[in-house]
GROMACS .gro file of N, CA and C in nm:
model
  228
    1HIS      N    1  -6.212  -2.067  -0.084
    1HIS     CA    2  -6.304  -1.961  -0.116
    1HIS      C    3  -6.367  -1.988  -0.252
    2SER      N    4  -6.489  -1.942  -0.270
    2SER     CA    5  -6.551  -1.952  -0.401
    2SER      C    6  -6.618  -1.819  -0.433
    3TYR      N    7  -6.625  -1.789  -0.561
    3TYR     CA    8  -6.683  -1.664  -0.607
    3TYR      C    9  -6.790  -1.697  -0.711
    4THR      N   10  -6.906  -1.637  -0.698
    4THR     CA   11  -7.015  -1.662  -0.790
    4THR      C   12  -7.009  -1.562  -0.904
    5LEU      N   13  -7.018  -1.613  -1.026
    5LEU     CA   14  -7.022  -1.530  -1.146
    5LEU      C   15  -7.162  -1.543  -1.204
    6GLY      N   16  -7.248  -1.449  -1.177
    6GLY     CA   17  -7.386  -1.462  -1.221
    6GLY      C   18  -7.454  -1.570  -1.141
    7LYS      N   19  -7.561  -1.625  -1.196
    7LYS     CA   20  -7.636  -1.729  -1.126
    7LYS      C   21  -7.589  -1.869  -1.160
    8TYR      N   22  -7.508  -1.884  -1.265
    8TYR     CA   23  -7.483  -2.017  -1.318
    8TYR      C   24  -7.338  -2.059  -1.320
    9ALA      N   25  -7.248  -1.978  -1.265
    9ALA     CA   26  -7.107  -2.017  -1.260
    9ALA      C   27  -7.048  -1.979  -1.125
   10THR      N   28  -6.960  -2.065  -1.077
   10THR     CA   29  -6.887  -2.041  -0.953
   10THR      C   30  -6.740  -2.071  -0.980
   11VAL      N   31  -6.652  -1.988  -0.927
   11VAL     CA   32  -6.508  -2.010  -0.943
   11VAL      C   33  -6.449  -2.040  -0.805
   12ARG      N   34  -6.371  -2.147  -0.800
   12ARG     CA   35  -6.307  -2.188  -0.675
   12ARG      C   36  -6.158  -2.207  -0.699
   13ARG      N   37  -6.080  -2.174  -0.598
   13ARG     CA   38  -5.936  -2.199  -0.605
   13ARG      C   39  -5.916  -2.348  -0.577
   14CYS      N   40  -5.831  -2.412  -0.655
   14CYS     CA   41  -5.801  -2.553  -0.630
   14CYS      C   42  -5.651  -2.576  -0.645
   15THR      N   43  -5.604  -2.682  -0.583
   15THR     CA   44  -5.462  -2.714  -0.583
   15THR      C   45  -5.442  -2.857  -0.632
   16HIS      N   46  -5.349  -2.874  -0.726
   16HIS     CA   47  -5.314  -3.008  -0.775
   16HIS      C   48  -5.242  -3.080  -0.662
   17ARG      N   49  -5.290  -3.197  -0.626
   17ARG     CA   50  -5.240  -3.265  -0.506
   17ARG      C   51  -5.091  -3.298  -0.512
   18SER      N   52  -5.044  -3.350  -0.626
   18SER     CA   53  -4.903  -3.393  -0.629
   18SER      C   54  -4.805  -3.279  -0.658
   19SER      N   55  -4.845  -3.181  -0.740
   19SER     CA   56  -4.751  -3.074  -0.776
   19SER      C   57  -4.765  -2.950  -0.688
   20GLY      N   58  -4.882  -2.931  -0.625
   20GLY     CA   59  -4.905  -2.813  -0.545
   20GLY      C   60  -4.944  -2.691  -0.627
   21GLN      N   61  -4.950  -2.705  -0.760
   21GLN     CA   62  -4.986  -2.593  -0.847
   21GLN      C   63  -5.132  -2.553  -0.824
   22GLN      N   64  -5.157  -2.422  -0.820
   22GLN     CA   65  -5.292  -2.372  -0.796
   22GLN      C   66  -5.359  -2.329  -0.926
   23PHE      N   67  -5.490  -2.350  -0.931
   23PHE     CA   68  -5.570  -2.316  -1.047
   23PHE      C   69  -5.699  -2.250  -1.001
   24ALA      N   70  -5.768  -2.189  -1.095
   24ALA     CA   71  -5.905  -2.142  -1.073
   24ALA      C   72  -5.995  -2.241  -1.145
   25ALA      N   73  -6.088  -2.301  -1.074
   25ALA     CA   74  -6.181  -2.397  -1.134
   25ALA      C   75  -6.316  -2.326  -1.151
   26LYS      N   76  -6.357  -2.309  -1.276
   26LYS     CA   77  -6.484  -2.242  -1.306
   26LYS      C   78  -6.590  -2.350  -1.329
   27PHE      N   79  -6.690  -2.356  -1.242
   27PHE     CA   80  -6.797  -2.455  -1.249
   27PHE      C   81  -6.916  -2.391  -1.321
   28LEU      N   82  -6.955  -2.447  -1.435
   28LEU     CA   83  -7.063  -2.392  -1.516
   28LEU      C   84  -7.176  -2.495  -1.527
   29ARG      N   85  -7.295  -2.455  -1.492
   29ARG     CA   86  -7.412  -2.543  -1.508
   29ARG      C   87  -7.443  -2.558  -1.656
   30LYS      N   88  -7.473  -2.683  -1.697
   30LYS     CA   89  -7.500  -2.708  -1.838
   30LYS      C   90  -7.643  -2.678  -1.879
   31ARG      N   91  -7.732  -2.666  -1.781
   31ARG     CA   92  -7.872  -2.638  -1.813
   31ARG      C   93  -7.923  -2.522  -1.729
   32ARG      N   94  -8.008  -2.442  -1.789
   32ARG     CA   95  -8.073  -2.333  -1.718
   32ARG      C   96  -8.218  -2.330  -1.763
   33ARG      N   97  -8.309  -2.361  -1.670
   33ARG     CA   98  -8.453  -2.362  -1.701
   33ARG      C   99  -8.483  -2.438  -1.830
   34SER      N  100  -8.435  -2.559  -1.840
   34SER     CA  101  -8.455  -2.649  -1.954
   34SER      C  102  -8.381  -2.605  -2.080
   35ALA      N  103  -8.302  -2.499  -2.074
   35ALA     CA  104  -8.222  -2.457  -2.190
   35ALA      C  105  -8.083  -2.521  -2.180
   36ASP      N  106  -8.036  -2.575  -2.291
   36ASP     CA  107  -7.905  -2.639  -2.296
   36ASP      C  108  -7.797  -2.533  -2.316
   37LEU      N  109  -7.709  -2.517  -2.218
   37LEU     CA  110  -7.603  -2.416  -2.224
   37LEU      C  111  -7.470  -2.474  -2.273
   38ARG      N  112  -7.467  -2.604  -2.300
   38ARG     CA  113  -7.342  -2.668  -2.340
   38ARG      C  114  -7.278  -2.602  -2.462
   39PRO      N  115  -7.356  -2.565  -2.567
   39PRO     CA  116  -7.293  -2.498  -2.682
   39PRO      C  117  -7.224  -2.366  -2.644
   40GLU      N  118  -7.283  -2.290  -2.553
   40GLU     CA  119  -7.222  -2.164  -2.509
   40GLU      C  120  -7.092  -2.191  -2.433
   41ILE      N  121  -7.091  -2.295  -2.352
   41ILE     CA  122  -6.971  -2.330  -2.276
   41ILE      C  123  -6.862  -2.376  -2.372
   42LEU      N  124  -6.898  -2.458  -2.470
   42LEU     CA  125  -6.800  -2.505  -2.568
   42LEU      C  126  -6.744  -2.388  -2.650
   43HIS      N  127  -6.827  -2.287  -2.675
   43HIS     CA  128  -6.780  -2.167  -2.745
   43HIS      C  129  -6.676  -2.094  -2.658
   44GLU      N  130  -6.703  -2.082  -2.529
   44GLU     CA  131  -6.606  -2.020  -2.437
   44GLU      C  132  -6.474  -2.096  -2.438
   45VAL      N  133  -6.482  -2.229  -2.438
   45VAL     CA  134  -6.363  -2.313  -2.442
   45VAL      C  135  -6.286  -2.288  -2.573
   46ALA      N  136  -6.358  -2.282  -2.684
   46ALA     CA  137  -6.294  -2.259  -2.815
   46ALA      C  138  -6.225  -2.123  -2.820
   47VAL      N  139  -6.288  -2.021  -2.764
   47VAL     CA  140  -6.228  -1.887  -2.761
   47VAL      C  141  -6.101  -1.888  -2.676
   48LEU      N  142  -6.107  -1.952  -2.560
   48LEU     CA  143  -5.989  -1.960  -2.473
   48LEU      C  144  -5.876  -2.037  -2.542
   49GLU      N  145  -5.910  -2.143  -2.614
   49GLU     CA  146  -5.808  -2.220  -2.687
   49GLU      C  147  -5.749  -2.136  -2.800
   50ALA      N  148  -5.833  -2.059  -2.869
   50ALA     CA  149  -5.785  -1.976  -2.979
   50ALA      C  150  -5.691  -1.866  -2.929
   51CYS      N  151  -5.709  -1.824  -2.805
   51CYS     CA  152  -5.626  -1.717  -2.747
   51CYS      C  153  -5.511  -1.771  -2.664
   52SER      N  154  -5.484  -1.899  -2.674
   52SER     CA  155  -5.388  -1.963  -2.584
   52SER      C  156  -5.246  -1.909  -2.597
   53THR      N  157  -5.211  -1.847  -2.709
   53THR     CA  158  -5.076  -1.795  -2.725
   53THR      C  159  -5.061  -1.655  -2.666
   54SER      N  160  -5.172  -1.591  -2.631
   54SER     CA  161  -5.167  -1.456  -2.576
   54SER      C  162  -5.130  -1.460  -2.428
   55THR      N  163  -5.044  -1.368  -2.387
   55THR     CA  164  -5.007  -1.358  -2.246
   55THR      C  165  -5.106  -1.274  -2.168
   56ARG      N  166  -5.202  -1.212  -2.237
   56ARG     CA  167  -5.300  -1.124  -2.171
   56ARG      C  168  -5.433  -1.193  -2.142
   57ILE      N  169  -5.446  -1.317  -2.185
   57ILE     CA  170  -5.570  -1.393  -2.166
   57ILE      C  171  -5.543  -1.508  -2.069
   58VAL      N  172  -5.636  -1.532  -1.979
   58VAL     CA  173  -5.623  -1.642  -1.883
   58VAL      C  174  -5.610  -1.774  -1.960
   59ARG      N  175  -5.515  -1.855  -1.919
   59ARG     CA  176  -5.489  -1.981  -1.990
   59ARG      C  177  -5.582  -2.092  -1.942
   60LEU      N  178  -5.639  -2.164  -2.036
   60LEU     CA  179  -5.723  -2.281  -2.008
   60LEU      C  180  -5.633  -2.404  -2.002
   61HIS      N  181  -5.635  -2.477  -1.891
   61HIS     CA  182  -5.549  -2.594  -1.875
   61HIS      C  183  -5.622  -2.724  -1.909
   62GLN      N  184  -5.748  -2.735  -1.865
   62GLN     CA  185  -5.821  -2.861  -1.886
   62GLN      C  186  -5.970  -2.837  -1.870
   63VAL      N  187  -6.050  -2.926  -1.929
   63VAL     CA  188  -6.196  -2.918  -1.918
   63VAL      C  189  -6.246  -3.053  -1.867
   64PHE      N  190  -6.332  -3.049  -1.767
   64PHE     CA  191  -6.395  -3.169  -1.714
   64PHE      C  192  -6.545  -3.155  -1.731
   65GLU      N  193  -6.613  -3.267  -1.750
   65GLU     CA  194  -6.758  -3.263  -1.768
   65GLU      C  195  -6.825  -3.370  -1.682
   66SER      N  196  -6.927  -3.329  -1.609
   66SER     CA  197  -7.009  -3.423  -1.533
   66SER      C  198  -7.149  -3.419  -1.594
   67ALA      N  199  -7.241  -3.488  -1.533
   67ALA     CA  200  -7.377  -3.492  -1.586
   67ALA      C  201  -7.445  -3.356  -1.585
   68HIS      N  202  -7.412  -3.272  -1.486
   68HIS     CA  203  -7.483  -3.146  -1.470
   68HIS      C  204  -7.400  -3.020  -1.490
   69GLU      N  205  -7.267  -3.035  -1.497
   69GLU     CA  206  -7.186  -2.915  -1.512
   69GLU      C  207  -7.058  -2.945  -1.589
   70MET      N  208  -6.995  -2.837  -1.635
   70MET     CA  209  -6.863  -2.845  -1.695
   70MET      C  210  -6.771  -2.761  -1.607
   71ILE      N  211  -6.649  -2.807  -1.593
   71ILE     CA  212  -6.552  -2.739  -1.509
   71ILE      C  213  -6.433  -2.701  -1.597
   72LEU      N  214  -6.404  -2.571  -1.600
   72LEU     CA  215  -6.290  -2.521  -1.676
   72LEU      C  216  -6.177  -2.495  -1.576
   73LEU      N  217  -6.065  -2.561  -1.595
   73LEU     CA  218  -5.950  -2.542  -1.509
   73LEU      C  219  -5.864  -2.433  -1.570
   74LEU      N  220  -5.857  -2.319  -1.503
   74LEU     CA  221  -5.794  -2.200  -1.559
   74LEU      C  222  -5.673  -2.157  -1.477
   75GLU      N  223  -5.586  -2.081  -1.542
   75GLU     CA  224  -5.474  -2.018  -1.475
   75GLU      C  225  -5.526  -1.930  -1.362
   76LEU      N  226  -5.460  -1.936  -1.249
   76LEU     CA  227  -5.502  -1.854  -1.134
   76LEU      C  228  -5.437  -1.717  -1.142
   0.00000   0.00000   0.00000
């Protein structure tokens, strides 16, 4: 299943092949109408990292980047 967050992000459930652990993968487009969104995405990553000790905030596990999008691997 996938869920759309606005026009520029989609969240999909994913499973680590060897461990079976499940995550939420948030796919964020890096560009919107010629505007570079990468700084906003990096800010979101920084905020999630700053809150990593809180049990009330979704945990960020890893960040992947392709040519057109960034993928945030989050606690499900």
